[in-house]
mmCIF file of N, CA and C in Angstrom:
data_model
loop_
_atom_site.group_PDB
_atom_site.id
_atom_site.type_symbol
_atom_site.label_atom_id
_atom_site.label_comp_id
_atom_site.label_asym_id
_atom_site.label_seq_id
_atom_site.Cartn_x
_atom_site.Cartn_y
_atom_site.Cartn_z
ATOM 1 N N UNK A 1 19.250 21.412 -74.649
ATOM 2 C CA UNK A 1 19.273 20.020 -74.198
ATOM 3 C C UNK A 1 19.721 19.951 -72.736
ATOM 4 N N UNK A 2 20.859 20.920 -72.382
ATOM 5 C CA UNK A 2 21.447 20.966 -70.816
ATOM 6 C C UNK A 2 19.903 21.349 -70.304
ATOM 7 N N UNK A 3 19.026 21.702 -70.588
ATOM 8 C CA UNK A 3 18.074 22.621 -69.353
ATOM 9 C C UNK A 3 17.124 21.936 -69.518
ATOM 10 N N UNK A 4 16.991 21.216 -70.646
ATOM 11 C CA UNK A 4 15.909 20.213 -70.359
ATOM 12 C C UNK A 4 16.144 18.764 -69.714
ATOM 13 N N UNK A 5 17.452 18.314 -69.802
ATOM 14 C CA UNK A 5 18.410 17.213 -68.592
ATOM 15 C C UNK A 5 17.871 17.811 -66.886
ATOM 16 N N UNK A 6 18.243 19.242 -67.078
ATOM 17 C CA UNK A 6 18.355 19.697 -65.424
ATOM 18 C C UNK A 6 16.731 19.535 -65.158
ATOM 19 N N UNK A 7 15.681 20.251 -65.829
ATOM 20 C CA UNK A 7 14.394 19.777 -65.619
ATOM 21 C C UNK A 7 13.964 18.732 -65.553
ATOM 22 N N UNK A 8 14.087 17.957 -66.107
ATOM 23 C CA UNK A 8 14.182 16.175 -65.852
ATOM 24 C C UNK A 8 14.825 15.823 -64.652
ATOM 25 N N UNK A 9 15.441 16.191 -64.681
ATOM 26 C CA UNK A 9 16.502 15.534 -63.478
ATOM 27 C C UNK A 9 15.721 16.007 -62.285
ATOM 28 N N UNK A 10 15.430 17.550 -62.257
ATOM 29 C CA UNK A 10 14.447 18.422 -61.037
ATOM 30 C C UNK A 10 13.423 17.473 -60.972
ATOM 31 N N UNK A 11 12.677 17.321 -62.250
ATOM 32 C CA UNK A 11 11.437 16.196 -61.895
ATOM 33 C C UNK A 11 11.112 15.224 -61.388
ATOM 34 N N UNK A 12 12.733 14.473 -61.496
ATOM 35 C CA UNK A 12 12.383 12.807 -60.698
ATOM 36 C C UNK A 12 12.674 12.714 -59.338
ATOM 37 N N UNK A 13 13.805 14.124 -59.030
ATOM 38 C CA UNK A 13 14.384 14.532 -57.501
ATOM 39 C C UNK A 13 12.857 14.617 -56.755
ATOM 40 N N UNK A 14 11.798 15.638 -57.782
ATOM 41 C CA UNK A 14 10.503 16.054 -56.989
ATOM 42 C C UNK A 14 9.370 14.426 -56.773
ATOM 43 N N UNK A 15 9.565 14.010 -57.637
ATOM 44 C CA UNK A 15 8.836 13.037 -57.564
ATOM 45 C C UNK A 15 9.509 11.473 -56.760
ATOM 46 N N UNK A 16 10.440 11.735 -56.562
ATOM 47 C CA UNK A 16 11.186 10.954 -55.513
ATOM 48 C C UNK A 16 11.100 11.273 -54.029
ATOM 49 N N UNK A 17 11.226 12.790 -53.738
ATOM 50 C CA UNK A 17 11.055 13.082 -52.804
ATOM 51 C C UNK A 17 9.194 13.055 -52.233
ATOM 52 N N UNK A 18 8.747 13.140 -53.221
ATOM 53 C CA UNK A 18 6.978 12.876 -52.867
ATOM 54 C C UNK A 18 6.613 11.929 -52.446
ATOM 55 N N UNK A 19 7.507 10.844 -53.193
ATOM 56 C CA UNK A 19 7.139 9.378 -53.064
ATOM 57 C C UNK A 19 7.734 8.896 -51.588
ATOM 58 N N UNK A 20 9.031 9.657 -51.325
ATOM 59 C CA UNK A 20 9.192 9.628 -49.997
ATOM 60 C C UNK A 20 8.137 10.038 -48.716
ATOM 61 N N UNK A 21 7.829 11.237 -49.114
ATOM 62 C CA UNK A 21 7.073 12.001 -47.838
ATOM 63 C C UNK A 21 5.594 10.916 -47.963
ATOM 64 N N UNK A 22 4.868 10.102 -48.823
ATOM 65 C CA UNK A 22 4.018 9.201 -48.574
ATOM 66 C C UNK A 22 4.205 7.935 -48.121
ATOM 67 N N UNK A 23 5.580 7.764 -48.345
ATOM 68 C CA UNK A 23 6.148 6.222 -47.955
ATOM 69 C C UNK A 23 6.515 6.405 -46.486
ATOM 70 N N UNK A 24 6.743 7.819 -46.020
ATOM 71 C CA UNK A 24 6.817 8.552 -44.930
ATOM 72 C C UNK A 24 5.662 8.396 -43.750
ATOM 73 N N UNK A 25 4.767 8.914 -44.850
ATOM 74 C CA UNK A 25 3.405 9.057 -44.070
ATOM 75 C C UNK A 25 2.474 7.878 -43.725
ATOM 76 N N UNK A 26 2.916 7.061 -44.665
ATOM 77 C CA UNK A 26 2.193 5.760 -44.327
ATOM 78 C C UNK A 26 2.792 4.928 -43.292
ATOM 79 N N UNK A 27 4.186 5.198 -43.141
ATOM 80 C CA UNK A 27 5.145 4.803 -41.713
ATOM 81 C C UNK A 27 4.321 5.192 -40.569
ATOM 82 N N UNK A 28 4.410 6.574 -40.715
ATOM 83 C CA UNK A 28 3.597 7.036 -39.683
ATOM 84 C C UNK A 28 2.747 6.914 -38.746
ATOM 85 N N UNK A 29 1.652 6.646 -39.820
ATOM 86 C CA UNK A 29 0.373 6.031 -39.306
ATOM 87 C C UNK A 29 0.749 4.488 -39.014
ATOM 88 N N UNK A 30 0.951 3.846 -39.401
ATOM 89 C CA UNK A 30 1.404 2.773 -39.001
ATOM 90 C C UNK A 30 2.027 2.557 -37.631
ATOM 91 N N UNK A 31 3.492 2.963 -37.463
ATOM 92 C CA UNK A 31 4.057 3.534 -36.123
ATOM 93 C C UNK A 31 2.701 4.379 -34.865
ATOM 94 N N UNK A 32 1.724 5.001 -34.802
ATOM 95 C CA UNK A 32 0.907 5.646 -34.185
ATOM 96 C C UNK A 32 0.292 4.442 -33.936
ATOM 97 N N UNK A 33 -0.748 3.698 -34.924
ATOM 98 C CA UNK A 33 -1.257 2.415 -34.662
ATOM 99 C C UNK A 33 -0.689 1.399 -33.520
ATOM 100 N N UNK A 34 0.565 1.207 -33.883
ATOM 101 C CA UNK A 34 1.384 0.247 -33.225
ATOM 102 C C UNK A 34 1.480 0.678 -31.496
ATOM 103 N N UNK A 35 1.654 2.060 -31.502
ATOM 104 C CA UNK A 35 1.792 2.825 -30.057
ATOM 105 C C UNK A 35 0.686 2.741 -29.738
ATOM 106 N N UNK A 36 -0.562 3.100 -29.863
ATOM 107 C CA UNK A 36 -1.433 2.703 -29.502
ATOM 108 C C UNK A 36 -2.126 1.725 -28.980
ATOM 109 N N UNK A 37 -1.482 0.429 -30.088
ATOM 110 C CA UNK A 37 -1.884 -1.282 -29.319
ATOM 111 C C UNK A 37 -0.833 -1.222 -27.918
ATOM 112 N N UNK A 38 0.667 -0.887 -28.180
ATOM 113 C CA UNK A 38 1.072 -0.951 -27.136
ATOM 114 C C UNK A 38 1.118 -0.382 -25.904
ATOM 115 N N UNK A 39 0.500 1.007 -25.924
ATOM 116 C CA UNK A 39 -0.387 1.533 -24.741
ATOM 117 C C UNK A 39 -1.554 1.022 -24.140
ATOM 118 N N UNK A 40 -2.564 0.266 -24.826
ATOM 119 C CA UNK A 40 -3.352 -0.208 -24.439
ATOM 120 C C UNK A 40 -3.009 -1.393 -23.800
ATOM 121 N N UNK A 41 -1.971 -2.111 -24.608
ATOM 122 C CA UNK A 41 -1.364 -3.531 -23.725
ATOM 123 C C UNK A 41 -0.927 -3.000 -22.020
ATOM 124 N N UNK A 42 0.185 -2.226 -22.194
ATOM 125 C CA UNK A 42 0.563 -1.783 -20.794
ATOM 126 C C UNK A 42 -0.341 -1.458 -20.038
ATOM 127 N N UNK A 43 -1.580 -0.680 -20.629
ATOM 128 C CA UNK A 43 -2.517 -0.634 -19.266
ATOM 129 C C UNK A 43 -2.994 -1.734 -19.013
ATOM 130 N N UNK A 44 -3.449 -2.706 -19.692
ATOM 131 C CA UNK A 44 -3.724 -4.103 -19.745
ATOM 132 C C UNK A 44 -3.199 -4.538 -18.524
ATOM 133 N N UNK A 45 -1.797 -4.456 -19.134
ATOM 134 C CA UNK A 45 -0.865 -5.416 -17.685
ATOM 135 C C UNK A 45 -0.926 -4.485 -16.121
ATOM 136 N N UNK A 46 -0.735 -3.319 -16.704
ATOM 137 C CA UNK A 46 -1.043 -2.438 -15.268
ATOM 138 C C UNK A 46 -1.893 -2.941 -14.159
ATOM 139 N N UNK A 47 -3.527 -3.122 -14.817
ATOM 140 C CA UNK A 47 -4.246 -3.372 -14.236
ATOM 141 C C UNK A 47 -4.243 -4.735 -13.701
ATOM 142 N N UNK A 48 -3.997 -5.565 -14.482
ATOM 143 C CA UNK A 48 -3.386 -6.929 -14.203
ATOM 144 C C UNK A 48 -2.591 -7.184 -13.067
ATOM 145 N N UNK A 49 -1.468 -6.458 -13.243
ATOM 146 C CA UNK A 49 -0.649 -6.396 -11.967
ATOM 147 C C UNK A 49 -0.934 -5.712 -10.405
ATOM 148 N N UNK A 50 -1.714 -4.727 -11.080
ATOM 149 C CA UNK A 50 -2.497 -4.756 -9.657
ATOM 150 C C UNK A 50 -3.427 -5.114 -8.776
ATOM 151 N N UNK A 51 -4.324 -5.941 -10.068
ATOM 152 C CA UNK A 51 -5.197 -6.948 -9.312
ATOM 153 C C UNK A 51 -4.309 -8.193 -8.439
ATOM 154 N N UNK A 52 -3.410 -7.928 -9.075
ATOM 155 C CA UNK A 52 -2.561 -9.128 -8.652
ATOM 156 C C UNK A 52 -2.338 -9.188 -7.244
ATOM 157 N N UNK A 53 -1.623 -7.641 -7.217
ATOM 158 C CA UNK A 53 -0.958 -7.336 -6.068
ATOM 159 C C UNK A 53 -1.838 -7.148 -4.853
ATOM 160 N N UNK A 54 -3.482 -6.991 -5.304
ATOM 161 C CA UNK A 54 -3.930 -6.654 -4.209
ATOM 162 C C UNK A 54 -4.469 -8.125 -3.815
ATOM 163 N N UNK A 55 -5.068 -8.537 -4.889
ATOM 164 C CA UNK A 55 -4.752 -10.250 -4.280
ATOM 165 C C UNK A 55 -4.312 -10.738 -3.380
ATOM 166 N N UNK A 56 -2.724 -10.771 -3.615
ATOM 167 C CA UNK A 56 -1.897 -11.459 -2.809
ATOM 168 C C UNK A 56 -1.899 -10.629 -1.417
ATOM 169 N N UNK A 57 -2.038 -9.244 -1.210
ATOM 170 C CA UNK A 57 -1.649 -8.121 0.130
ATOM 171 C C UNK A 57 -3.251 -8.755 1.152
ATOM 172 N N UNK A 58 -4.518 -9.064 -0.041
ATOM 173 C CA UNK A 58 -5.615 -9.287 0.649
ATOM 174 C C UNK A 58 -5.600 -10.895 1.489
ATOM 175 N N UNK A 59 -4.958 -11.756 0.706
ATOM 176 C CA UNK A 59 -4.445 -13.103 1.433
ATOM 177 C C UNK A 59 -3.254 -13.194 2.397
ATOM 178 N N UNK A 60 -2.491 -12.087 2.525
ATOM 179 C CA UNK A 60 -0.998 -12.287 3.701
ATOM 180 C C UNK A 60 -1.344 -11.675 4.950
ATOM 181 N N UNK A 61 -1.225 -12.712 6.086
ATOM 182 C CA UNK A 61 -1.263 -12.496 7.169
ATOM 183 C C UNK A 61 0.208 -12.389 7.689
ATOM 184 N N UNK A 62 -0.144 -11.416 8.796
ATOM 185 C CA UNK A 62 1.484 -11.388 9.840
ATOM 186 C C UNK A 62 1.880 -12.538 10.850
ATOM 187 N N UNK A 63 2.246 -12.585 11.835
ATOM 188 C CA UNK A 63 2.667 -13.495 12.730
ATOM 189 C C UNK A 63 1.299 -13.699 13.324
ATOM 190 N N UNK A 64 0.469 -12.564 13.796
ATOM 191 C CA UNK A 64 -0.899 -12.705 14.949
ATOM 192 C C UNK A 64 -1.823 -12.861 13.831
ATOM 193 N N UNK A 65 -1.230 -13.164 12.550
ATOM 194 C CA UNK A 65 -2.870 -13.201 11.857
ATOM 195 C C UNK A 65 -3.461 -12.275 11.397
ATOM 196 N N UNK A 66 -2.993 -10.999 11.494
ATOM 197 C CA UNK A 66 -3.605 -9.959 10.846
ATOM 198 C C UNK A 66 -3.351 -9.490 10.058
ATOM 199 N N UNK A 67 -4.570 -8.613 8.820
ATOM 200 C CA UNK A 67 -3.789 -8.930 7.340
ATOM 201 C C UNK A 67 -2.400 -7.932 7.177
ATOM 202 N N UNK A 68 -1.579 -8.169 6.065
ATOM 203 C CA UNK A 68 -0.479 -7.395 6.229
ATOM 204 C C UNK A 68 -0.882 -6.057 5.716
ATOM 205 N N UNK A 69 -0.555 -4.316 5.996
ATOM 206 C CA UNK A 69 -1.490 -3.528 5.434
ATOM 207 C C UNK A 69 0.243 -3.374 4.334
ATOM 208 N N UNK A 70 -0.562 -3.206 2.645
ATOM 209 C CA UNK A 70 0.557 -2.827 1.981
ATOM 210 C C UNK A 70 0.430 -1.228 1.621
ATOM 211 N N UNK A 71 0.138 -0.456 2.430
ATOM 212 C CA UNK A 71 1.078 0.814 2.893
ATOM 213 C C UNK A 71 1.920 0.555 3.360
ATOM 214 N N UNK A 72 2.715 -0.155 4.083
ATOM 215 C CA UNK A 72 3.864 -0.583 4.779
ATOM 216 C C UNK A 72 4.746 -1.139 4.386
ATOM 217 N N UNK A 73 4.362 -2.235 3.494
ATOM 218 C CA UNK A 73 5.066 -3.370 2.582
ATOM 219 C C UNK A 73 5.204 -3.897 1.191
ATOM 220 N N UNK A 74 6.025 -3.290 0.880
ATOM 221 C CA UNK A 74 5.957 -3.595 -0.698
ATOM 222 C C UNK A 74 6.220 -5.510 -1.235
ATOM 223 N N UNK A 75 6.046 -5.822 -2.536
ATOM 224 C CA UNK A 75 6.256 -7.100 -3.089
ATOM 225 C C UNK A 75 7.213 -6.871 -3.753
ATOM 226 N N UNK A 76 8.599 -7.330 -3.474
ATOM 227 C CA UNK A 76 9.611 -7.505 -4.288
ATOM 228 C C UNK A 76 10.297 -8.788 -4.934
ATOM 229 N N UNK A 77 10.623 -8.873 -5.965
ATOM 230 C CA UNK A 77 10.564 -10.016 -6.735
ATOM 231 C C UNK A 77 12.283 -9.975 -7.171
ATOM 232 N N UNK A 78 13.143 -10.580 -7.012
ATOM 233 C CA UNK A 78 14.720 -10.525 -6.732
ATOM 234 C C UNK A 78 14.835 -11.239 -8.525
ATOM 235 N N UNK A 79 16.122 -11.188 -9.112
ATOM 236 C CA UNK A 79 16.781 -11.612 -10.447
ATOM 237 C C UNK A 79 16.377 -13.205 -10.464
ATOM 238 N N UNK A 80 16.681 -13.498 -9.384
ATOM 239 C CA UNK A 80 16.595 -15.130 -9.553
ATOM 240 C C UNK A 80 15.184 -15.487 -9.424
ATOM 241 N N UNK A 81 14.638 -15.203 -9.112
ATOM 242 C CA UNK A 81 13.189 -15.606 -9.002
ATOM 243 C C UNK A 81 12.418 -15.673 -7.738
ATOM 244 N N UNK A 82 13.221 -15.098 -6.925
ATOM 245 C CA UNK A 82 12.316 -15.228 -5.571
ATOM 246 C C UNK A 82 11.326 -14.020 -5.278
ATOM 247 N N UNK A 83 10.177 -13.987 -4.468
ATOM 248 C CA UNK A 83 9.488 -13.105 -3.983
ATOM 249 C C UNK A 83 9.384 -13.211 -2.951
ATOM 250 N N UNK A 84 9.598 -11.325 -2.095
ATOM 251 C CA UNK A 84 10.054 -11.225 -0.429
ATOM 252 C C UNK A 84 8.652 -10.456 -0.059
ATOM 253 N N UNK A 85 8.436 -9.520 0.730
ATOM 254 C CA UNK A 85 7.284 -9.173 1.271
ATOM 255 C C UNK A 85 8.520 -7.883 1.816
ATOM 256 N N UNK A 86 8.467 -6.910 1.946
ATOM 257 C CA UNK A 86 9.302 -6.026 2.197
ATOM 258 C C UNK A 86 9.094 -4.861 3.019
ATOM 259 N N UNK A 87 9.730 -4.176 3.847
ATOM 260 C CA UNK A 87 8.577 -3.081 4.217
ATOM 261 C C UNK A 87 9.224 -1.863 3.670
ATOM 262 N N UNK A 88 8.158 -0.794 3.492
ATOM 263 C CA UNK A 88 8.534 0.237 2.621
ATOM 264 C C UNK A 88 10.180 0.902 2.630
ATOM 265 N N UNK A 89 10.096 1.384 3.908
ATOM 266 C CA UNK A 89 11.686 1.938 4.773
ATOM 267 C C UNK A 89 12.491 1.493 4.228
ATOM 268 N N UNK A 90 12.807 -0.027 4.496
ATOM 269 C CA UNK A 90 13.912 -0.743 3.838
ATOM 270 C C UNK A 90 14.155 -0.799 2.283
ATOM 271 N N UNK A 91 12.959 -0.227 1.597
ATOM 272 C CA UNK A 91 12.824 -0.337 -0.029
ATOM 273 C C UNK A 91 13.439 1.097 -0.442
ATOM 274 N N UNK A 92 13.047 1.935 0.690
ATOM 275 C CA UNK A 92 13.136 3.542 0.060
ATOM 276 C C UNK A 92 14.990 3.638 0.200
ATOM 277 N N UNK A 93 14.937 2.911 1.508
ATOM 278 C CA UNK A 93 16.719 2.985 1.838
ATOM 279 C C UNK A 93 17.789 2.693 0.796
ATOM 280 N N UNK A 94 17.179 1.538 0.455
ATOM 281 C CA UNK A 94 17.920 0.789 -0.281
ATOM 282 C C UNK A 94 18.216 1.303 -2.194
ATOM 283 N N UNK A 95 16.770 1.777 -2.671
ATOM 284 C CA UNK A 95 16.994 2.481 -3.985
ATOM 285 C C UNK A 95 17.651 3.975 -3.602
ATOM 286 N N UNK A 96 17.529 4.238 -2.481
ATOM 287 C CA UNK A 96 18.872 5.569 -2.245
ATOM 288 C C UNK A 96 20.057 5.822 -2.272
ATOM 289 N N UNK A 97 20.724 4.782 -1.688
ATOM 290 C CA UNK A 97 22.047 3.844 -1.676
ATOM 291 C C UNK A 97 22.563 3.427 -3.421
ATOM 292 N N UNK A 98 21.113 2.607 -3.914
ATOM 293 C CA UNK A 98 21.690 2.456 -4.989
ATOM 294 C C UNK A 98 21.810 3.564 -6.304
ATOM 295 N N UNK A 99 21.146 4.672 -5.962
ATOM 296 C CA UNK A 99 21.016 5.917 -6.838
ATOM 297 C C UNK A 99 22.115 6.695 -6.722
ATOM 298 N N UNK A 100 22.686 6.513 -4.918
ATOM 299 C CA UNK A 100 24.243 7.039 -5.018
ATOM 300 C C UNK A 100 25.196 6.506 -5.507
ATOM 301 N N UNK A 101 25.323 5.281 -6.035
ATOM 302 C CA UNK A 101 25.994 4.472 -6.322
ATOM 303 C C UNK A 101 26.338 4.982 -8.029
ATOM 304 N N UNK A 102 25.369 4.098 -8.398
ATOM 305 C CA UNK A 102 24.999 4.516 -9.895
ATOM 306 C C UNK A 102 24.261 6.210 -10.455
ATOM 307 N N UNK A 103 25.345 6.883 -11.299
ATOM 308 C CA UNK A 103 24.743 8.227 -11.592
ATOM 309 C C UNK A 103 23.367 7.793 -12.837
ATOM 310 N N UNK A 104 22.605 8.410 -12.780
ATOM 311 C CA UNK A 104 21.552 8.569 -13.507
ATOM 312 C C UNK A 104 22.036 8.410 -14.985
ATOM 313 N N UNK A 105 21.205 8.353 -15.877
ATOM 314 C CA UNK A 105 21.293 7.935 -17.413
ATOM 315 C C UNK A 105 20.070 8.540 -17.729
ATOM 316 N N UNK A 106 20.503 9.349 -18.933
ATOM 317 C CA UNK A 106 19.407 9.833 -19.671
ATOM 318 C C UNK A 106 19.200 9.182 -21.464
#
């Protein structure tokens, strides 16, 4: 009777654990699906945002009128809501400063 308890008992451990590794697997696929829509979204917006950006770089003129070239000038968009026109130098300076500041996070 003890060895047929422990076989029983082995049986529902095995069949519990099966039922896991499919309840598993169907996560899975599910989770993959989901990464997938959301990779496709981000390129979505990627592209989005850079139509954007070239948009706006193709409409900004300088002081004489000429267009602004954005090799030079980045679009920066501040916490509160404002947007500056920036030039690169001052962008590269400035995330240097703040990288010494703050140590990295992994």
């Amino acid at each position: 009777v003890a060895a047929q308890n422990c076989r029983k008992r082995k049986l529902n451990a095995i069949l519990n654990l099966e039922e896991d590794v499919c309840n598993l697997q169907t996560q899975k696929e599910s989770l993959k699906k989901e990464h997938s829509q959301h990779s496709r979204s981000i390129s979505r917006m990627k592209q989005k945002l850079n139509n954007l950006y070239r948009d706006i770089f193709s409409r900004l003129r300088d002081d004489q009128g000429r267009p602004v070239n954005p090799c030079h000038y980045v679009i920066h968009c501040s916490s509160e809501g404002g947007v500056f026109i920036i030039p690169k130098h001052l962008v590269k300076s400035e995330q240097k400063q703040g990288n010494e500041k703050e140590p990295k996070q992994q």
